[in-house]
Each structure stands twice: as C-alpha cells, then as structure tokens.
Amino acid sequence: MIRSLLFEKSIDEEKFNVKEKEELTDDLNLELIIKSMAKDDLFLYKTCKEVILNSLTKKELILFRQSILKDCIENKNIILELYSVITTTLKQSKKYIDYTKPHYAKVITMSNKVENGIGLIYIYVNSFEKLKKILDESKKYFSSKGLVDFNKDVDEIFTKEFFDECKYHVEYLSNVSEKKFMMVSATIGKGMKGTNYVLDKISESESYNLLSNIFNKNNKSNVINLESVNLANNANEIIDGMYTHILRVINHSAKYIQEFLESLRYEIGFYVGGINLYEEMKSKGFHTTMPVVEESIDVVLEFEDLYDLGLAIDKEKLPVRNDLNASKKNLIVITGANQGGKSTYLRSIGLAQILMQSGLFVPAEFYRSNISKRIFTHFTRKEDINMNSGRLDEELLRINNIINNMNKHSIVFMNESFATTTEREGTIIAKEIILALIEENVKVIYVTHLYEFAEKIYQENNNEATFLRAGRTDIGERTFKIKEDRPIYTSYGEDLYKKHIKENIKKT
C-alpha cells in the first residue's frame, strides 16, 4: 500500500457544510485564487477547491504538506510530468472503456470481454512503467518526508520482478482470446452443475475449436465430439464459466488500479495547483512565505507585509501591505475611514488563515498564527428580493448558524455585522454576541462602523482586544494602511461626499 501524499482525507480535515463553503468562497474571494491554481483544468479546479475548503487542524499535517509543496516547487518539472502521465492514462483508459463497452449494435462475447480487460490492464502497466522511470530518475532530488516515503513505497511495490510478472500474465491471458488449447478445472456444485471454474493452463502448441472439441482429437481417449446441441451448449457453459472467473479477476485488478491512479492524480493535483499559483505570483512579483504554524491554545496572530491575494490577482498589481502583532488577544476591532481598506484587510487575514491551514504558502513577508478549529465569515449582505425576512433577521440567522457549528478555538471574520439596524440596537447585539464568543476562546476579527460598540469595548475590555483604524491623510486621502489606534467617532463620510457629490454640484 502506497502512503498518501495528503494523508488520509478523513483523519484531520475539518469538514464545512455546503453553505459555509459558499460563504467562505464568496466573502474571501477564494474563486480567484482557485482559478489561478487550476489554469483552466476543471479537475484541478475541483481538487484545489475541495482541499482548500477542508482545513487541517493538526500542526504536523500542515507542516507535512508544506514540506512536500516546497519539494514540488523546487522540482516542478518532475511533478508536472507525473501529473501529465497519470492524467493521460486515465483519459486513455476511459476512452478505451467507452470504445469497448457493449451497446445495442455491438454484442460482445465473453472471450472479447476478457480480451478487452487485458487491453485495459496493458494500458495501466505501461503507465506504471513510465511513472517508475520518472521517479527513479528524480528521487534523488526530493527531501520532504512525504515524497521520500512515497518513493520508497513505489520502489518496494513496483520492482522489475513485478513488471516482468505483470507482462507475463498479460501475454499469457491474451492467448485466451486467440482460442489456444486450455485446461480448465472446476468443482461440482448444486444439481451436479460445474462451478468455480479455474483456468489451469494455456498451451500454444495445440489448438482447438470451441464449438467442436475440448481436447485434441489425436488423443482419442480424451476427445468429446460436440455433435449434439446440448453437448455444445454444456461445453460453452464451461468455457463461459472460466471466462467469467478470469474476467472477475481482471475487473477487480483494473478497478483497484484505476482507484489508485485517481487518488494519486487527486493528491498530486493539489500540489500542481500550488505550483501554478506560486509561478503566477512569482511572475508578477508577488512575494510569498511559508507561515509559522502554532498549535498553542493561546491566541497568536502576527504578520508583516500581508496583502489581499485575491485583489492582487484581480488587479494584477501588488496592493498596499500591512503589519500586525495581535497575539494573546481574542478580539480585533477595526474601525476608521469609509473606503479605507478595512474589508480588504479583513479578507487578507482570512485568506492567509485558509491557505495556511491547507498547507500552502501565504501572501506576506512573514505570517505566524495559531490553528483555528473552524473558520467562519459573517459579512453583511446586499438587499435580496428573495429574502423572506428583514436584513437584520437574516444576519441573526447566519450568526446563529455559525454559533451552532463552531467550537473552542474557532475564528470568525465579521464585516459590518449588525449595521442594518440602529446604532444603539446594533451595539447591544454585537457586544453580547462578541463578548460571549471570546469567553469561549473564539477569535473574532470585526470590521465595524458602530462607534458606540467600539468605544464601549475600548473602555471596558481594552485588555482583551486589539483596536485598529484605517489610515487617512489630513486632506482626506485614503492610505489603505491599517494601524493600531483607538476608535474615533467619525468614519469620514464627508470626505467621500466632497469627492463624489459636492464638487459636481459646484460644477453644475
């Protein structure tokens, strides 16, 4: 059994439900990143999306993937070649299966089915030889435990003797469809019927007609002339029983090999996606780093030059980068100027956390964080004509769903939550929910314009929170820098009024 490059998917991945996956993808602009990983390969798109949206929660598994990804990036041509061989093989096998399967205008005999099965095995054996050759020539370049162990497993299973034996059996069984001399054994079953037919021997020195003889006519004592229809049918029943047994073995082997190749394609595919994303970022001058993973129950979050990767890919240029050191604080409150980059900043942290817990690099010069058991987003929604209730009801239903599905050491990214009611009501709701969350060791990062809420938390719970504010110059220009600072009463909406409306009024 060859060890998994991702580890067994059921061991550690934190499963998100469909709704949570949709919200994470939409709120954090994950679609842009997944498309960059896939490069128009639908299989890679589905694979990378599935892996990224099922976070790891154990440090050793994250580091395991990180080390393999580093190896893959450094040896990208080898990994891309492996992926190409596996993908080509699976496409060839599917095409072959589709071509050889029976349909209304094409009746296939049991001997033809055996022949077709052997042809499929032949495709797989050739593929394994190619994969083994690639790995034999390149294994000296690998240093990660995952790839080193994978190569050891391949060496132990796919030996020269293995390939020689496979080819021998393929060639041996191919003689079945050529109607060579065959010796078949069976046991007597119910009603004195033959059962458990086994092919004992195929001989190329003697041939026979399936419809006339079982044994060579020259040996009179062993000749049964199939002159009656009943005898011919009985003989064909024996032959089909033998074919059925052979076909069962072939189909079982083919199914096992196909499942193995599909699993290998899935696992290597994720790292191919990582290579694709890294190469795109590198070509555009976007810096990356492997995050420092902490498994401590204490809150850890610090970074340097972190940026929103989705925005960078979309605009094809490096956005404003930010720093933070907010360790040992379960709550981060972000306030400040309208359109000052607060939501972008929030997404940049959310993306970095998702990528880190997938075993990928993050868009920063440095990033260090503890593992979150569950990751949630609660962003304000636009008015939807399909809503069956008010916007505040919809917000409360979503936060209730999050609370019901979270556990200790989760993280929630909240963007303008509870701003759909009055400031007084929004403040009461936000304060009760958020203080209850941080008491349960849930990390909350909250972008808000609720000054009353921010000020109350600042006055009453300053030791439990980090307060950040979006930057602005004296003349009202946005710097998009988010720095540690206390909340202030205004969000500088007047700046936007002057920029977009007042100047136009003067002109008219």
Short mmCIF file of C-alpha atoms in Angstrom, two decimals:
data_model
loop_
_atom_site.label_atom_id
_atom_site.label_comp_id
_atom_site.label_asym_id
_atom_site.label_seq_id
_atom_site.Cartn_x
_atom_site.Cartn_y
_atom_site.Cartn_z
CA MET A 1 0.00 0.00 0.00
CA ILE A 2 1.43 3.36 -1.05
CA ARG A 3 1.19 6.11 1.55
CA SER A 4 -0.91 9.18 0.88
CA LEU A 5 0.74 12.48 -0.02
CA LEU A 6 -2.07 14.39 1.70
CA PHE A 7 -2.65 11.88 4.49
CA GLU A 8 -6.00 10.15 4.68
CA LYS A 9 -8.54 12.86 3.99
CA SER A 10 -10.83 11.68 6.77
CA ILE A 11 -8.20 11.85 9.51
CA ASP A 12 -7.90 15.55 10.14
CA GLU A 13 -9.77 17.72 7.69
CA GLU A 14 -12.38 19.97 9.25
CA LYS A 15 -15.48 19.47 7.14
CA PHE A 16 -17.52 22.52 6.14
CA ASN A 17 -21.11 22.24 5.05
CA VAL A 18 -22.15 23.50 1.61
CA LYS A 19 -23.43 26.84 2.90
CA GLU A 20 -20.24 27.54 4.85
CA LYS A 21 -18.13 26.73 1.77
CA GLU A 22 -20.17 29.11 -0.35
CA GLU A 23 -19.84 31.92 2.19
CA LEU A 24 -16.09 31.44 2.63
CA THR A 25 -15.59 31.36 -1.14
CA ASP A 26 -17.69 34.49 -1.78
CA ASP A 27 -16.62 36.57 1.23
CA LEU A 28 -12.89 35.92 0.84
CA ASN A 29 -12.80 35.95 -3.00
CA LEU A 30 -11.37 32.44 -2.97
CA GLU A 31 -12.63 31.83 -6.50
CA LEU A 32 -9.86 33.99 -7.98
CA ILE A 33 -7.17 32.02 -6.17
CA ILE A 34 -8.63 28.61 -7.04
CA LYS A 35 -8.86 29.58 -10.72
CA SER A 36 -5.21 30.64 -10.65
CA MET A 37 -4.32 27.24 -9.21
CA ALA A 38 -6.39 25.38 -11.82
CA LYS A 39 -5.29 27.17 -15.00
CA ASP A 40 -8.42 26.07 -16.92
CA ASP A 41 -8.06 22.45 -15.75
CA LEU A 42 -11.51 21.51 -14.43
CA PHE A 43 -10.14 18.59 -12.42
CA LEU A 44 -7.55 20.83 -10.73
CA TYR A 45 -10.24 23.41 -10.02
CA LYS A 46 -12.45 20.88 -8.21
CA THR A 47 -9.50 19.30 -6.41
CA CYS A 48 -7.95 22.53 -5.14
CA LYS A 49 -11.32 23.91 -4.06
CA GLU A 50 -12.13 20.76 -2.11
CA VAL A 51 -8.75 20.62 -0.35
CA ILE A 52 -8.63 24.34 0.49
CA LEU A 53 -12.15 24.32 1.91
CA ASN A 54 -11.39 21.40 4.24
CA SER A 55 -8.88 22.82 6.68
CA LEU A 56 -6.27 20.87 8.58
CA THR A 57 -6.26 21.28 12.33
CA LYS A 58 -3.05 19.50 13.30
CA LYS A 59 0.31 21.19 13.09
CA GLU A 60 2.26 18.11 11.97
CA LEU A 61 -0.06 17.58 9.00
CA ILE A 62 0.18 21.22 7.89
CA LEU A 63 3.97 21.05 8.10
CA PHE A 64 3.88 17.72 6.25
CA ARG A 65 2.10 19.36 3.32
CA GLN A 66 4.29 22.45 3.47
CA SER A 67 7.44 20.35 3.10
CA ILE A 68 6.01 18.44 0.13
CA LEU A 69 4.92 21.69 -1.54
CA LYS A 70 8.43 23.14 -1.17
CA ASP A 71 9.80 19.98 -2.79
CA CYS A 72 7.25 20.22 -5.59
CA ILE A 73 8.02 23.87 -6.32
CA GLU A 74 11.76 23.16 -6.44
CA ASN A 75 11.17 20.14 -8.74
CA LYS A 76 8.15 21.40 -10.63
CA ASN A 77 9.03 19.74 -13.97
CA ILE A 78 9.07 16.30 -12.35
CA ILE A 79 5.72 16.83 -10.61
CA LEU A 80 4.10 18.25 -13.75
CA GLU A 81 5.36 15.25 -15.74
CA LEU A 82 3.95 12.81 -13.17
CA TYR A 83 0.60 14.60 -13.26
CA SER A 84 0.62 14.55 -17.07
CA VAL A 85 1.31 10.79 -17.27
CA ILE A 86 -1.42 9.98 -14.74
CA THR A 87 -3.95 12.28 -16.41
CA THR A 88 -3.17 10.89 -19.87
CA THR A 89 -3.50 7.32 -18.62
CA LEU A 90 -6.89 7.95 -17.03
CA LYS A 91 -8.14 9.66 -20.17
CA GLN A 92 -6.87 6.81 -22.34
CA SER A 93 -8.44 4.18 -20.10
CA LYS A 94 -11.79 5.99 -20.10
CA LYS A 95 -11.71 6.28 -23.89
CA TYR A 96 -10.77 2.59 -24.18
CA ILE A 97 -13.57 1.52 -21.80
CA ASP A 98 -16.13 3.64 -23.69
CA TYR A 99 -14.98 2.21 -27.01
CA THR A 100 -15.08 -1.43 -25.93
CA LYS A 101 -18.28 -1.46 -23.91
CA PRO A 102 -21.26 -3.23 -25.49
CA HIS A 103 -24.22 -1.37 -26.99
CA TYR A 104 -27.33 -2.17 -28.96
CA ALA A 105 -25.44 -2.65 -32.24
CA LYS A 106 -22.43 -4.40 -30.76
CA VAL A 107 -22.71 -7.75 -28.95
CA ILE A 108 -19.53 -8.72 -27.11
CA THR A 109 -18.74 -12.34 -26.30
CA MET A 110 -17.15 -13.39 -23.02
CA SER A 111 -13.84 -14.01 -24.78
CA ASN A 112 -13.97 -10.47 -26.21
CA LYS A 113 -14.67 -9.10 -22.74
CA VAL A 114 -11.59 -10.89 -21.41
CA GLU A 115 -9.55 -9.55 -24.32
CA ASN A 116 -10.79 -6.00 -23.64
CA GLY A 117 -9.99 -6.34 -19.93
CA ILE A 118 -6.47 -7.48 -20.72
CA GLY A 119 -6.05 -4.48 -23.02
CA LEU A 120 -7.02 -2.15 -20.17
CA ILE A 121 -4.52 -3.80 -17.82
CA TYR A 122 -1.87 -3.37 -20.52
CA ILE A 123 -2.54 0.41 -20.57
CA TYR A 124 -2.13 0.57 -16.78
CA VAL A 125 1.08 -1.48 -16.73
CA ASN A 126 2.65 0.80 -19.34
CA SER A 127 1.66 3.80 -17.27
CA PHE A 128 3.24 2.37 -14.12
CA GLU A 129 6.46 1.76 -16.02
CA LYS A 130 6.54 5.41 -17.11
CA LEU A 131 5.84 6.64 -13.58
CA LYS A 132 8.51 4.36 -12.13
CA LYS A 133 11.06 5.59 -14.67
CA ILE A 134 10.32 9.25 -13.84
CA LEU A 135 10.62 8.60 -10.11
CA ASP A 136 13.80 6.51 -10.47
CA GLU A 137 15.48 9.35 -12.36
CA SER A 138 14.34 12.08 -9.99
CA LYS A 139 14.02 10.68 -6.46
CA LYS A 140 17.48 11.93 -5.55
CA TYR A 141 16.13 15.49 -5.75
CA PHE A 142 13.40 15.00 -3.13
CA SER A 143 13.97 15.79 0.54
CA SER A 144 10.48 16.01 2.09
CA LYS A 145 9.35 13.07 4.19
CA GLY A 146 6.18 12.68 2.14
CA LEU A 147 7.89 12.32 -1.23
CA VAL A 148 10.81 10.29 0.13
CA ASP A 149 8.41 7.79 1.74
CA PHE A 150 6.27 7.76 -1.40
CA ASN A 151 9.32 6.83 -3.49
CA LYS A 152 10.27 4.08 -1.03
CA ASP A 153 6.79 2.58 -1.34
CA VAL A 154 6.98 2.74 -5.13
CA ASP A 155 10.38 1.03 -5.10
CA GLU A 156 9.12 -1.75 -2.85
CA ILE A 157 5.99 -2.46 -4.90
CA PHE A 158 6.93 -1.68 -8.50
CA THR A 159 10.04 -3.81 -8.81
CA LYS A 160 11.48 -5.31 -12.01
CA GLU A 161 10.03 -8.65 -10.95
CA PHE A 162 6.61 -7.03 -10.58
CA PHE A 163 6.64 -5.68 -14.13
CA ASP A 164 8.02 -8.94 -15.53
CA GLU A 165 5.26 -10.90 -13.82
CA CYS A 166 2.59 -8.43 -14.99
CA LYS A 167 3.74 -8.68 -18.60
CA TYR A 168 3.89 -12.46 -18.38
CA HIS A 169 0.29 -12.67 -17.15
CA VAL A 170 -0.93 -10.15 -19.74
CA GLU A 171 0.70 -12.08 -22.58
CA TYR A 172 -0.41 -15.42 -21.12
CA LEU A 173 -4.02 -14.36 -20.76
CA SER A 174 -4.08 -12.74 -24.20
CA ASN A 175 -3.89 -16.30 -25.58
CA VAL A 176 -7.38 -16.95 -24.21
CA SER A 177 -8.98 -14.79 -26.86
CA GLU A 178 -6.84 -16.44 -29.53
CA LYS A 179 -8.53 -19.79 -28.77
CA LYS A 180 -5.37 -21.69 -27.83
CA PHE A 181 -5.51 -25.04 -26.04
CA MET A 182 -6.80 -24.50 -22.49
CA MET A 183 -7.12 -26.75 -19.48
CA VAL A 184 -9.93 -25.87 -17.09
CA SER A 185 -10.71 -27.28 -13.67
CA ALA A 186 -13.95 -26.92 -11.72
CA THR A 187 -15.84 -28.22 -8.72
CA ILE A 188 -19.24 -29.85 -8.68
CA GLY A 189 -21.93 -27.59 -7.36
CA LYS A 190 -25.66 -27.82 -6.76
CA GLY A 191 -27.56 -30.09 -9.14
CA MET A 192 -24.28 -31.63 -10.26
CA LYS A 193 -23.50 -28.41 -12.08
CA GLY A 194 -19.95 -27.26 -12.54
CA THR A 195 -18.86 -24.25 -10.51
CA ASN A 196 -15.67 -22.36 -9.51
CA TYR A 197 -14.13 -22.69 -12.97
CA VAL A 198 -10.41 -22.02 -12.98
CA LEU A 199 -8.07 -21.69 -15.95
CA ASP A 200 -5.16 -24.01 -15.17
CA LYS A 201 -3.17 -23.89 -18.36
CA ILE A 202 -2.95 -22.33 -21.80
CA SER A 203 -0.84 -24.09 -24.39
CA GLU A 204 0.29 -22.59 -27.69
CA SER A 205 1.33 -25.99 -29.11
CA GLU A 206 -2.19 -27.32 -29.55
CA SER A 207 -5.29 -25.53 -30.79
CA TYR A 208 -8.93 -26.45 -30.78
CA ASN A 209 -12.31 -25.29 -31.95
CA LEU A 210 -14.50 -24.06 -29.12
CA LEU A 211 -17.59 -25.37 -30.89
CA SER A 212 -16.28 -28.85 -31.78
CA ASN A 213 -13.65 -30.12 -29.33
CA ILE A 214 -12.44 -29.65 -25.81
CA PHE A 215 -9.34 -31.79 -26.18
CA ASN A 216 -7.10 -32.71 -29.09
CA LYS A 217 -8.69 -35.24 -31.47
CA ASN A 218 -5.43 -37.19 -31.82
CA ASN A 219 -5.85 -38.28 -28.23
CA LYS A 220 -8.95 -40.47 -28.77
CA SER A 221 -9.43 -41.22 -25.07
CA ASN A 222 -9.86 -37.52 -24.29
CA VAL A 223 -11.96 -36.48 -27.26
CA ILE A 224 -15.57 -35.43 -26.81
CA ASN A 225 -17.27 -34.73 -30.13
CA LEU A 226 -19.78 -31.93 -29.71
CA GLU A 227 -22.20 -33.32 -32.25
CA SER A 228 -25.35 -32.52 -30.28
CA VAL A 229 -26.62 -29.05 -29.44
CA ASN A 230 -26.86 -29.97 -25.76
CA LEU A 231 -23.24 -31.05 -25.59
CA ALA A 232 -22.14 -27.90 -27.40
CA ASN A 233 -24.15 -25.73 -25.02
CA ASN A 234 -22.71 -27.53 -21.99
CA ALA A 235 -19.18 -27.03 -23.30
CA ASN A 236 -19.84 -23.35 -23.94
CA GLU A 237 -21.22 -23.05 -20.41
CA ILE A 238 -17.94 -24.43 -19.05
CA ILE A 239 -15.94 -22.07 -21.22
CA ASP A 240 -18.07 -19.05 -20.21
CA GLY A 241 -17.71 -20.07 -16.57
CA MET A 242 -13.95 -20.00 -16.97
CA TYR A 243 -14.11 -16.64 -18.76
CA THR A 244 -16.33 -15.25 -16.00
CA HIS A 245 -13.77 -16.22 -13.37
CA ILE A 246 -10.91 -14.66 -15.37
CA LEU A 247 -12.95 -11.54 -16.09
CA ARG A 248 -13.79 -11.13 -12.41
CA VAL A 249 -10.07 -11.14 -11.52
CA ILE A 250 -9.21 -8.74 -14.36
CA ASN A 251 -12.03 -6.32 -13.47
CA HIS A 252 -11.08 -6.35 -9.80
CA SER A 253 -7.44 -5.57 -10.67
CA ALA A 254 -8.44 -2.86 -13.14
CA LYS A 255 -10.78 -1.24 -10.61
CA TYR A 256 -8.08 -1.23 -7.92
CA ILE A 257 -5.50 0.26 -10.30
CA GLN A 258 -7.91 2.92 -11.53
CA GLU A 259 -8.83 3.95 -7.99
CA PHE A 260 -5.15 4.16 -7.10
CA LEU A 261 -4.39 6.35 -10.14
CA GLU A 262 -7.39 8.59 -9.44
CA SER A 263 -6.27 9.01 -5.83
CA LEU A 264 -2.71 9.76 -6.93
CA ARG A 265 -3.95 12.26 -9.50
CA TYR A 266 -6.05 13.97 -6.82
CA GLU A 267 -3.15 14.27 -4.42
CA ILE A 268 -0.51 15.32 -6.93
CA GLY A 269 -3.11 17.63 -8.49
CA PHE A 270 -3.30 19.71 -5.32
CA TYR A 271 0.46 20.29 -5.42
CA VAL A 272 0.30 21.08 -9.14
CA GLY A 273 -2.24 23.75 -8.18
CA GLY A 274 0.22 25.07 -5.59
CA ILE A 275 2.96 25.19 -8.24
CA ASN A 276 0.66 27.04 -10.65
CA LEU A 277 -0.28 29.64 -8.03
CA TYR A 278 3.32 30.12 -6.94
CA GLU A 279 4.55 30.56 -10.53
CA GLU A 280 1.85 33.14 -11.28
CA MET A 281 2.66 35.10 -8.13
CA LYS A 282 6.38 34.90 -8.85
CA SER A 283 5.91 36.14 -12.44
CA LYS A 284 4.02 39.20 -11.16
CA GLY A 285 6.45 39.98 -8.37
CA PHE A 286 4.09 38.98 -5.55
CA HIS A 287 6.05 37.79 -2.52
CA THR A 288 5.10 34.68 -0.51
CA THR A 289 6.17 32.95 2.68
CA MET A 290 5.58 29.64 4.38
CA PRO A 291 3.65 30.54 7.53
CA VAL A 292 4.81 29.71 11.03
CA VAL A 293 2.18 27.39 12.46
CA GLU A 294 1.37 27.47 16.17
CA GLU A 295 -0.73 24.81 17.89
CA SER A 296 -0.86 26.71 21.16
CA ILE A 297 -4.23 27.34 22.79
CA ASP A 298 -3.06 30.93 23.28
CA VAL A 299 -4.08 33.30 20.51
CA VAL A 300 -1.25 34.03 18.08
CA LEU A 301 -1.52 36.38 15.10
CA GLU A 302 1.31 38.44 13.71
CA PHE A 303 2.41 39.27 10.18
CA GLU A 304 4.48 41.61 8.04
CA ASP A 305 3.60 42.94 4.58
CA LEU A 306 0.39 40.91 4.33
CA TYR A 307 -1.80 41.70 1.32
CA ASP A 308 -5.09 40.56 -0.22
CA LEU A 309 -4.08 37.91 -2.76
CA GLY A 310 -7.47 37.92 -4.49
CA LEU A 311 -7.22 41.67 -5.07
CA ALA A 312 -3.63 41.29 -6.29
CA ILE A 313 -4.64 38.65 -8.85
CA ASP A 314 -7.68 40.66 -9.96
CA LYS A 315 -5.81 43.97 -10.41
CA GLU A 316 -2.52 42.29 -11.45
CA LYS A 317 -0.54 44.50 -9.11
CA LEU A 318 0.59 44.37 -5.51
CA PRO A 319 -1.89 46.08 -3.14
CA VAL A 320 -0.99 48.05 -0.03
CA ARG A 321 0.60 45.76 2.55
CA ASN A 322 0.04 45.79 6.30
CA ASP A 323 1.67 44.61 9.52
CA LEU A 324 0.14 43.41 12.79
CA ASN A 325 1.06 41.94 16.14
CA ALA A 326 -2.12 40.98 17.97
CA SER A 327 -1.05 37.89 19.89
CA LYS A 328 -2.86 36.96 23.10
CA LYS A 329 -5.93 39.00 22.08
CA ASN A 330 -9.10 37.15 21.09
CA LEU A 331 -10.75 40.23 19.62
CA ILE A 332 -9.56 42.61 16.90
CA VAL A 333 -11.80 45.61 16.23
CA ILE A 334 -11.16 47.53 13.01
CA THR A 335 -12.69 50.99 12.57
CA GLY A 336 -11.87 54.13 10.61
CA ALA A 337 -12.48 55.89 7.34
CA ASN A 338 -15.04 54.70 4.83
CA GLN A 339 -13.39 53.01 1.83
CA GLY A 340 -10.14 52.97 3.76
CA GLY A 341 -9.28 49.31 3.07
CA LYS A 342 -10.84 47.70 6.16
CA SER A 343 -12.71 44.95 4.27
CA THR A 344 -9.67 44.25 2.10
CA TYR A 345 -7.55 43.97 5.25
CA LEU A 346 -10.06 41.56 6.80
CA ARG A 347 -10.07 39.38 3.66
CA SER A 348 -6.26 39.32 3.58
CA ILE A 349 -6.16 37.75 7.07
CA GLY A 350 -8.98 35.33 6.28
CA LEU A 351 -7.27 34.17 3.09
CA ALA A 352 -3.93 33.76 4.84
CA GLN A 353 -5.52 31.61 7.56
CA ILE A 354 -7.31 29.40 4.99
CA LEU A 355 -4.16 28.98 2.90
CA MET A 356 -2.02 28.23 5.96
CA GLN A 357 -4.41 25.51 7.13
CA SER A 358 -4.37 23.97 3.65
CA GLY A 359 -0.59 23.57 3.81
CA LEU A 360 0.04 26.36 1.29
CA PHE A 361 2.20 29.49 1.37
CA VAL A 362 0.63 32.85 2.25
CA PRO A 363 0.89 36.32 0.62
CA ALA A 364 3.18 38.04 3.12
CA GLU A 365 6.82 38.51 4.07
CA PHE A 366 6.08 36.86 7.41
CA TYR A 367 2.97 35.23 8.85
CA ARG A 368 2.52 33.46 12.18
CA SER A 369 -0.76 32.21 13.55
CA ASN A 370 -2.27 29.53 15.72
CA ILE A 371 -4.54 26.89 14.18
CA SER A 372 -8.28 27.61 14.25
CA LYS A 373 -10.55 24.61 14.66
CA ARG A 374 -13.24 26.15 12.47
CA ILE A 375 -13.18 29.18 10.16
CA PHE A 376 -16.29 31.30 9.54
CA THR A 377 -17.20 34.55 7.80
CA HIS A 378 -20.11 36.84 8.62
CA PHE A 379 -20.20 39.62 6.04
CA THR A 380 -23.10 41.99 5.53
CA ARG A 381 -25.32 41.07 2.59
CA LYS A 382 -26.91 43.30 -0.02
CA GLU A 383 -30.69 43.52 -0.15
CA ASP A 384 -32.05 40.37 -1.77
CA ILE A 385 -35.57 40.24 -3.23
CA ASN A 386 -35.63 36.53 -2.39
CA MET A 387 -35.16 37.19 1.32
CA ASN A 388 -38.14 36.01 3.33
CA SER A 389 -37.29 38.27 6.25
CA GLY A 390 -35.58 41.57 7.02
CA ARG A 391 -31.83 42.05 6.74
CA LEU A 392 -31.31 42.01 10.50
CA ASP A 393 -33.25 38.75 10.76
CA GLU A 394 -31.05 37.29 8.02
CA GLU A 395 -27.88 38.42 9.83
CA LEU A 396 -29.03 36.92 13.13
CA LEU A 397 -29.97 33.63 11.47
CA ARG A 398 -26.48 33.38 9.94
CA ILE A 399 -24.68 34.21 13.19
CA ASN A 400 -26.90 31.66 14.97
CA ASN A 401 -25.86 29.01 12.44
CA ILE A 402 -22.20 29.89 13.00
CA ILE A 403 -22.57 29.64 16.78
CA ASN A 404 -24.27 26.25 16.47
CA ASN A 405 -21.44 24.87 14.32
CA MET A 406 -18.37 26.36 15.97
CA ASN A 407 -16.25 25.06 18.81
CA LYS A 408 -13.49 26.46 21.00
CA HIS A 409 -10.52 27.96 19.18
CA SER A 410 -12.56 28.79 16.09
CA ILE A 411 -12.20 32.10 14.25
CA VAL A 412 -14.93 34.40 12.87
CA PHE A 413 -14.30 37.19 10.34
CA MET A 414 -17.10 39.75 10.67
CA ASN A 415 -17.60 42.61 8.21
CA GLU A 416 -20.09 45.36 9.09
CA SER A 417 -22.24 42.87 11.01
CA PHE A 418 -25.37 44.26 12.72
CA ALA A 419 -25.18 47.56 10.86
CA THR A 420 -28.65 47.00 9.39
CA THR A 421 -30.40 48.35 12.49
CA THR A 422 -29.94 51.45 14.65
CA GLU A 423 -26.54 52.05 16.21
CA ARG A 424 -27.94 51.52 19.69
CA GLU A 425 -29.54 48.17 18.85
CA GLY A 426 -26.55 47.09 16.75
CA THR A 427 -24.22 47.89 19.63
CA ILE A 428 -26.24 45.84 22.14
CA ILE A 429 -26.44 42.85 19.81
CA ALA A 430 -22.77 43.00 18.75
CA LYS A 431 -21.48 43.40 22.29
CA GLU A 432 -23.45 40.48 23.74
CA ILE A 433 -22.57 38.10 20.91
CA ILE A 434 -18.90 39.02 20.58
CA LEU A 435 -18.13 39.01 24.31
CA ALA A 436 -19.79 35.59 24.59
CA LEU A 437 -17.65 34.30 21.70
CA ILE A 438 -14.33 35.48 23.12
CA GLU A 439 -15.24 33.99 26.50
CA GLU A 440 -15.40 30.64 24.67
CA ASN A 441 -11.90 31.21 23.24
CA VAL A 442 -13.22 32.07 19.78
CA LYS A 443 -11.08 34.56 17.87
CA VAL A 444 -13.14 37.42 16.39
CA ILE A 445 -11.89 39.94 13.83
CA TYR A 446 -14.55 42.59 13.39
CA VAL A 447 -14.77 45.48 10.92
CA THR A 448 -17.42 47.91 12.13
CA HIS A 449 -18.77 51.45 11.92
CA LEU A 450 -20.60 51.01 15.22
CA TYR A 451 -18.65 53.64 17.17
CA GLU A 452 -20.69 53.13 20.34
CA PHE A 453 -19.81 49.43 20.32
CA ALA A 454 -16.12 50.03 19.61
CA GLU A 455 -15.84 52.73 22.29
CA LYS A 456 -17.58 50.58 24.94
CA ILE A 457 -15.28 47.64 24.24
CA TYR A 458 -12.29 50.01 24.31
CA GLN A 459 -13.31 51.42 27.68
CA GLU A 460 -14.48 48.19 29.33
CA ASN A 461 -12.50 45.36 27.67
CA ASN A 462 -9.30 47.02 26.47
CA ASN A 463 -7.08 44.21 27.79
CA GLU A 464 -8.95 41.60 25.69
CA ALA A 465 -8.90 43.41 22.35
CA THR A 466 -6.64 45.00 19.76
CA PHE A 467 -8.01 48.17 18.14
CA LEU A 468 -7.05 49.09 14.59
CA ARG A 469 -8.00 52.05 12.45
CA ALA A 470 -7.93 52.68 8.69
CA GLY A 471 -5.49 55.42 7.77
CA ARG A 472 -6.28 58.83 6.26
CA THR A 473 -4.21 61.89 5.41
CA ASP A 474 -5.05 65.39 6.64
CA ILE A 475 -6.64 66.22 3.29
CA GLY A 476 -8.86 63.15 3.36
CA GLU A 477 -6.93 60.79 1.08
CA ARG A 478 -7.01 57.08 2.00
CA THR A 479 -3.66 55.44 2.75
CA PHE A 480 -5.15 51.92 2.99
CA LYS A 481 -2.80 51.33 5.90
CA ILE A 482 -4.43 49.73 8.94
CA LYS A 483 -2.64 50.65 12.15
CA GLU A 484 -3.19 50.21 15.86
CA ASP A 485 -5.28 53.12 17.15
CA ARG A 486 -8.32 53.76 19.33
CA PRO A 487 -11.80 54.16 17.78
CA ILE A 488 -12.96 57.65 16.83
CA TYR A 489 -16.49 58.95 16.35
CA THR A 490 -16.40 59.68 12.63
CA SER A 491 -15.86 57.43 9.60
CA TYR A 492 -15.05 60.49 7.48
CA GLY A 493 -18.01 60.05 5.18
CA GLU A 494 -17.73 63.79 4.46
CA ASP A 495 -14.53 63.09 2.52
CA LEU A 496 -16.44 60.90 0.11
CA TYR A 497 -19.26 63.45 -0.11
CA LYS A 498 -16.80 66.15 -1.12
CA LYS A 499 -15.11 63.87 -3.61
CA HIS A 500 -18.16 62.49 -5.38
CA ILE A 501 -21.02 64.96 -4.89
CA LYS A 502 -20.10 68.44 -3.64
CA GLU A 503 -17.58 69.10 -6.43
CA ASN A 504 -20.14 68.04 -9.05
CA ILE A 505 -22.75 70.37 -7.52
CA LYS A 506 -20.34 73.30 -7.79
CA LYS A 507 -19.64 72.47 -11.44
CA THR A 508 -23.33 72.47 -12.28
#
